């Protein structure tokens, strides 16, 4: 399995769109790995994960061909992960295909489906997925897991998740994905806090080959619920190793960074022993 990280930032990018903070000014000067576009990845050059507003730039920069992509896994409908206007260009007049072209199937939660419902194209289809219910995607077994993201306390019964002993409702059923094929496995877990007991139970003993964790907060220890930083990533790595979800061969990656918690690449790497720190264009093969 080959995972290519196309964009490795949170919603505002780094340098952030309108930001003059010290890190963004440094990133503009330094360039290279300090420039991070909005989140997304490509699996084995054929399955797109998330389709945010920098997806078109990724296609050009990395020599990809989205016209050949027929499966897209969307984690949730936040605008940095789902750009509906750009996906809508897979329609007659914006795109041209030979007769009989199959649709590109977008997999996601019900909120993603609602957002895509306004697009009418023979070349686009939506399939709703549910946590812990595996689906076959081009021969890959894809299992959505429940993300601790989009949380709110007001309606604790709506898509509830348990986090640190407390139950939270969510305004959207955010997901992350376990992907398995030919004895190899990959966990793409972004825009989530530390995992729920149900996720941990599901993953226990699987000895996953590649685990990619949300590190939005970077060096910062923040207490809000919905993302992780370096401290939580290190703790999650220990928990996953202890449960047998991972073992000594597992490649851990920290990914999806906000400018607020970033450090220069090498300093961030030093903060995350046992992890690869992602950068735009990084490819990991397991
Ligand atoms: Zn995000
Ligand atoms: Zn900034
Ligand atoms: Zn999000």
Short mmCIF file of C-alpha atoms and ligand atoms in Angstrom, two decimals:
data_model
loop_
_atom_site.label_atom_id
_atom_site.label_comp_id
_atom_site.label_asym_id
_atom_site.label_seq_id
_atom_site.Cartn_x
_atom_site.Cartn_y
_atom_site.Cartn_z
CA UNK A 1 0.00 0.00 0.00
CA UNK A 2 1.27 3.44 -0.89
CA UNK A 3 -0.11 6.52 0.84
CA UNK A 4 0.81 9.88 -0.59
CA UNK A 5 0.18 12.93 1.58
CA UNK A 6 -0.99 15.70 -0.72
CA UNK A 7 -1.98 18.34 1.83
CA UNK A 8 -0.94 18.25 5.50
CA UNK A 9 -2.45 21.40 7.06
CA UNK A 10 -5.65 22.19 8.90
CA UNK A 11 -8.40 24.38 7.41
CA UNK A 12 -6.49 27.66 7.06
CA UNK A 13 -3.29 26.21 5.51
CA UNK A 14 0.26 27.16 6.51
CA UNK A 15 1.13 29.93 6.06
CA UNK A 16 -2.49 30.66 6.96
CA UNK A 17 -4.46 32.64 4.41
CA UNK A 18 -4.46 36.01 6.15
CA UNK A 19 -1.99 35.42 8.97
CA UNK A 20 0.98 37.46 10.10
CA UNK A 21 1.97 35.32 13.11
CA UNK A 22 5.64 34.50 13.64
CA UNK A 23 5.32 30.96 12.32
CA UNK A 24 3.48 31.96 9.14
CA UNK A 25 6.07 34.68 8.43
CA UNK A 26 8.81 32.09 8.95
CA UNK A 27 7.01 29.57 6.68
CA UNK A 28 6.72 32.12 3.87
CA UNK A 29 10.47 32.78 4.05
CA UNK A 30 11.56 29.15 4.50
CA UNK A 31 9.28 27.47 1.93
CA UNK A 32 9.81 23.73 1.34
CA UNK A 33 8.33 21.48 4.02
CA UNK A 34 7.09 24.50 6.01
CA UNK A 35 4.43 25.15 3.37
CA UNK A 36 1.37 23.02 4.06
CA UNK A 37 -1.82 22.96 1.97
CA UNK A 38 -5.26 21.80 3.03
CA UNK A 39 -5.64 18.15 3.99
CA UNK A 40 -5.94 15.21 1.60
CA UNK A 41 -4.17 12.04 0.49
CA UNK A 42 -4.04 9.48 -2.30
CA UNK A 43 -3.93 5.72 -1.82
CA UNK A 44 -2.12 3.63 -4.43
CA UNK A 45 -2.68 6.38 -7.03
CA UNK A 46 -6.35 5.37 -7.30
CA UNK A 47 -8.37 6.11 -4.16
CA UNK A 48 -8.62 9.74 -3.08
CA UNK A 49 -9.03 10.50 0.61
CA UNK A 50 -10.87 13.78 1.22
CA UNK A 51 -11.36 16.40 -1.46
CA UNK A 52 -10.59 19.81 -0.03
CA UNK A 53 -10.04 23.19 -1.68
CA UNK A 54 -6.39 22.49 -2.58
CA UNK A 55 -7.19 19.25 -4.43
CA UNK A 56 -6.84 20.89 -7.84
CA UNK A 57 -3.41 22.28 -6.88
CA UNK A 58 -2.42 18.79 -5.70
CA UNK A 59 -3.43 17.28 -9.04
CA UNK A 60 -1.15 19.72 -10.85
CA UNK A 61 1.76 19.73 -8.38
CA UNK A 62 2.01 15.97 -7.99
CA UNK A 63 1.17 14.93 -11.57
CA UNK A 64 -2.04 13.14 -10.57
CA UNK A 65 -4.95 12.32 -12.87
CA UNK A 66 -8.29 12.67 -11.09
CA UNK A 67 -10.15 11.67 -14.27
CA UNK A 68 -8.95 8.12 -13.51
CA UNK A 69 -10.12 8.20 -9.88
CA UNK A 70 -13.40 6.37 -9.25
CA UNK A 71 -13.49 6.25 -5.44
CA UNK A 72 -13.24 9.09 -2.92
CA UNK A 73 -13.43 8.57 0.85
CA UNK A 74 -14.63 11.69 2.69
CA UNK A 75 -14.06 11.84 6.43
CA UNK A 76 -16.52 14.66 7.15
CA UNK A 77 -18.04 17.72 5.54
CA UNK A 78 -15.79 20.44 6.96
CA UNK A 79 -14.77 22.69 4.07
CA UNK A 80 -11.08 21.75 4.27
CA UNK A 81 -12.05 18.12 3.58
CA UNK A 82 -14.90 18.52 1.12
CA UNK A 83 -15.03 21.14 -1.62
CA UNK A 84 -18.45 20.52 -3.17
CA UNK A 85 -18.01 23.18 -5.87
CA UNK A 86 -14.86 21.51 -7.20
CA UNK A 87 -16.33 17.99 -7.11
CA UNK A 88 -19.27 19.40 -9.09
CA UNK A 89 -16.95 19.90 -12.06
CA UNK A 90 -17.21 16.16 -12.74
CA UNK A 91 -20.26 16.91 -14.88
CA UNK A 92 -20.96 17.39 -18.58
CA UNK A 93 -19.44 20.59 -20.05
CA UNK A 94 -16.91 20.91 -17.20
CA UNK A 95 -15.49 17.46 -18.00
CA UNK A 96 -15.56 15.19 -21.05
CA UNK A 97 -15.49 11.40 -21.01
CA UNK A 98 -16.02 8.67 -23.60
CA UNK A 99 -19.38 6.91 -23.70
CA UNK A 100 -20.06 4.56 -20.78
CA UNK A 101 -17.81 6.31 -18.26
CA UNK A 102 -18.65 4.94 -14.78
CA UNK A 103 -19.42 7.36 -11.94
CA UNK A 104 -16.85 8.42 -9.37
CA UNK A 105 -18.29 7.12 -6.10
CA UNK A 106 -17.99 9.43 -3.11
CA UNK A 107 -18.21 7.58 0.23
CA UNK A 108 -19.12 9.55 3.33
CA UNK A 109 -21.58 10.28 6.10
CA UNK A 110 -25.13 11.60 5.67
CA UNK A 111 -24.02 15.25 5.91
CA UNK A 112 -21.64 14.72 3.00
CA UNK A 113 -24.55 13.16 1.07
CA UNK A 114 -26.76 16.19 1.75
CA UNK A 115 -24.07 18.55 0.49
CA UNK A 116 -23.52 16.53 -2.70
CA UNK A 117 -27.25 16.16 -3.40
CA UNK A 118 -27.38 19.42 -5.37
CA UNK A 119 -24.97 18.06 -8.00
CA UNK A 120 -26.65 16.24 -10.85
CA UNK A 121 -24.19 14.32 -13.00
CA UNK A 122 -24.16 10.84 -14.55
CA UNK A 123 -20.48 10.63 -13.55
CA UNK A 124 -20.91 11.12 -9.84
CA UNK A 125 -22.53 8.91 -7.19
CA UNK A 126 -22.76 8.98 -3.41
CA UNK A 127 -22.71 6.03 -1.04
CA UNK A 128 -23.38 6.56 2.65
CA UNK A 129 -21.19 4.65 5.07
CA UNK A 130 -21.67 3.96 8.77
CA UNK A 131 -19.20 3.40 11.60
CA UNK A 132 -18.03 -0.21 12.01
CA UNK A 133 -19.76 -1.34 8.80
CA UNK A 134 -17.08 -2.32 6.26
CA UNK A 135 -17.58 -1.67 2.55
CA UNK A 136 -15.69 -3.01 -0.45
CA UNK A 137 -14.04 -0.21 -2.43
CA UNK A 138 -12.25 -1.47 -5.55
CA UNK A 139 -11.11 -4.58 -3.67
CA UNK A 140 -10.06 -2.68 -0.52
CA UNK A 141 -11.99 -3.33 2.69
CA UNK A 142 -12.78 0.08 4.10
CA UNK A 143 -14.16 0.33 7.62
CA UNK A 144 -15.34 3.73 8.88
CA UNK A 145 -14.66 4.37 12.57
CA UNK A 146 -16.23 7.02 14.78
CA UNK A 147 -14.26 10.26 15.11
CA UNK A 148 -14.30 12.44 18.22
CA UNK A 149 -14.90 15.60 16.20
CA UNK A 150 -17.75 18.06 15.57
CA UNK A 151 -18.73 17.49 19.21
CA UNK A 152 -21.35 19.38 21.15
CA UNK A 153 -22.86 18.78 24.54
CA UNK A 154 -26.37 20.12 23.85
CA UNK A 155 -27.68 16.98 22.14
CA UNK A 156 -25.73 14.09 23.65
CA UNK A 157 -27.85 11.47 21.90
CA UNK A 158 -27.15 12.66 18.35
CA UNK A 159 -24.29 10.53 16.92
CA UNK A 160 -22.87 10.10 20.42
CA UNK A 161 -19.23 9.34 21.13
CA UNK A 162 -17.57 8.55 24.43
CA UNK A 163 -14.45 10.48 25.25
CA UNK A 164 -12.61 10.29 28.57
CA UNK A 165 -15.68 8.82 30.26
CA UNK A 166 -18.09 11.48 29.03
CA UNK A 167 -20.66 11.17 26.24
CA UNK A 168 -20.78 13.90 23.61
CA UNK A 169 -23.26 14.40 20.79
CA UNK A 170 -22.02 15.55 17.39
CA UNK A 171 -23.52 17.85 14.79
CA UNK A 172 -22.11 15.55 12.14
CA UNK A 173 -21.16 11.87 12.19
CA UNK A 174 -17.44 12.46 11.50
CA UNK A 175 -15.50 9.36 10.46
CA UNK A 176 -12.00 8.09 9.96
CA UNK A 177 -10.98 5.03 7.99
CA UNK A 178 -9.28 1.67 8.40
CA UNK A 179 -8.30 0.39 4.94
CA UNK A 180 -7.18 -3.21 4.37
CA UNK A 181 -6.02 -5.14 1.33
CA UNK A 182 -3.93 -8.28 0.73
CA UNK A 183 -2.86 -8.54 4.37
CA UNK A 184 -1.82 -4.86 4.60
CA UNK A 185 -3.64 -2.21 6.61
CA UNK A 186 -3.67 1.52 7.04
CA UNK A 187 -5.48 3.75 9.51
CA UNK A 188 -6.12 7.34 8.39
CA UNK A 189 -7.29 9.11 11.54
CA UNK A 190 -7.53 12.86 11.16
CA UNK A 191 -9.92 15.36 12.61
CA UNK A 192 -10.42 13.25 15.67
CA UNK A 193 -9.38 13.44 19.29
CA UNK A 194 -8.09 10.37 21.12
CA UNK A 195 -10.09 7.30 20.11
CA UNK A 196 -13.32 6.11 21.69
CA UNK A 197 -13.52 2.80 23.59
CA UNK A 198 -15.50 1.36 20.64
CA UNK A 199 -12.74 2.34 18.20
CA UNK A 200 -10.07 0.90 20.50
CA UNK A 201 -11.99 -2.38 20.81
CA UNK A 202 -12.39 -2.63 17.05
CA UNK A 203 -8.69 -1.98 16.38
CA UNK A 204 -7.23 -4.13 19.18
CA UNK A 205 -4.91 -6.89 17.99
CA UNK A 206 -4.89 -5.84 14.32
CA UNK A 207 -1.17 -4.96 14.11
CA UNK A 208 -1.84 -2.22 11.57
CA UNK A 209 0.99 -1.39 9.15
CA UNK A 210 0.53 2.39 8.94
CA UNK A 211 -1.25 4.64 11.45
CA UNK A 212 -1.66 8.32 10.62
CA UNK A 213 -2.82 10.51 13.51
CA UNK A 214 -4.31 14.00 13.76
CA UNK A 215 -1.77 16.48 15.13
CA UNK A 216 -3.65 19.75 14.60
CA UNK A 217 -2.42 21.31 17.85
CA UNK A 218 1.24 20.41 17.30
CA UNK A 219 3.35 21.58 20.26
CA UNK A 220 0.32 23.02 22.13
CA UNK A 221 -1.49 21.18 24.93
CA UNK A 222 -5.07 22.33 24.43
CA UNK A 223 -8.03 20.95 26.33
CA UNK A 224 -10.89 21.35 23.83
CA UNK A 225 -12.34 18.13 22.40
CA UNK A 226 -11.94 17.31 18.70
CA UNK A 227 -8.26 17.33 17.73
CA UNK A 228 -4.90 16.09 19.02
CA UNK A 229 -1.41 17.50 19.41
CA UNK A 230 2.01 15.95 19.96
CA UNK A 231 1.27 15.00 23.59
CA UNK A 232 -1.93 13.16 22.63
CA UNK A 233 -0.20 11.53 19.63
CA UNK A 234 2.50 10.08 21.87
CA UNK A 235 -0.14 8.83 24.30
CA UNK A 236 -2.25 7.32 21.48
CA UNK A 237 0.83 5.54 20.12
CA UNK A 238 1.40 3.95 23.53
CA UNK A 239 -2.27 2.95 23.81
CA UNK A 240 -2.33 1.44 20.30
CA UNK A 241 0.88 -0.51 20.97
CA UNK A 242 -0.50 -1.76 24.30
CA UNK A 243 -3.73 -2.98 22.66
CA UNK A 244 -1.95 -4.78 19.82
CA UNK A 245 -3.55 -2.42 17.24
CA UNK A 246 0.08 -1.62 16.47
CA UNK A 247 3.38 -3.35 17.08
CA UNK A 248 7.09 -2.73 16.50
CA UNK A 249 6.71 -2.75 12.71
CA UNK A 250 3.91 -0.15 12.58
CA UNK A 251 4.78 3.14 10.88
CA UNK A 252 3.25 6.07 12.79
CA UNK A 253 2.71 9.42 11.07
CA UNK A 254 1.66 12.75 12.62
CA UNK A 255 -0.34 14.85 10.15
CA UNK A 256 -2.92 17.69 9.74
CA UNK A 257 -1.25 20.68 11.44
CA UNK A 258 -2.57 24.12 12.33
CA UNK A 259 -0.16 27.06 12.09
CA UNK A 260 -0.97 27.83 15.74
CA UNK A 261 1.00 24.85 17.08
CA UNK A 262 3.65 24.44 14.43
CA UNK A 263 7.40 24.43 14.89
CA UNK A 264 10.05 24.29 12.17
CA UNK A 265 9.96 20.80 10.66
CA UNK A 266 13.06 19.40 12.43
CA UNK A 267 11.95 20.73 15.84
CA UNK A 268 8.51 19.21 15.37
CA UNK A 269 10.09 15.90 14.43
CA UNK A 270 12.16 16.01 17.65
CA UNK A 271 8.92 16.44 19.61
CA UNK A 272 7.46 13.27 18.08
CA UNK A 273 9.85 10.36 18.58
CA UNK A 274 8.50 7.20 16.94
CA UNK A 275 6.59 9.23 14.34
CA UNK A 276 7.23 10.47 10.85
CA UNK A 277 6.11 14.10 10.61
CA UNK A 278 4.17 14.52 7.38
CA UNK A 279 4.90 17.10 4.70
CA UNK A 280 3.11 17.85 1.44
CA UNK A 281 4.09 15.20 -1.11
CA UNK A 282 5.45 12.68 1.43
CA UNK A 283 4.92 9.08 0.35
CA UNK A 284 4.86 6.12 2.77
CA UNK A 285 4.80 2.54 1.52
CA UNK A 286 3.93 -0.43 3.70
ZN1 LIG B 1 -9.49 19.27 9.05
ZN1 LIG B 2 -0.16 32.04 11.40
ZN1 LIG B 3 -12.84 18.95 10.73
#
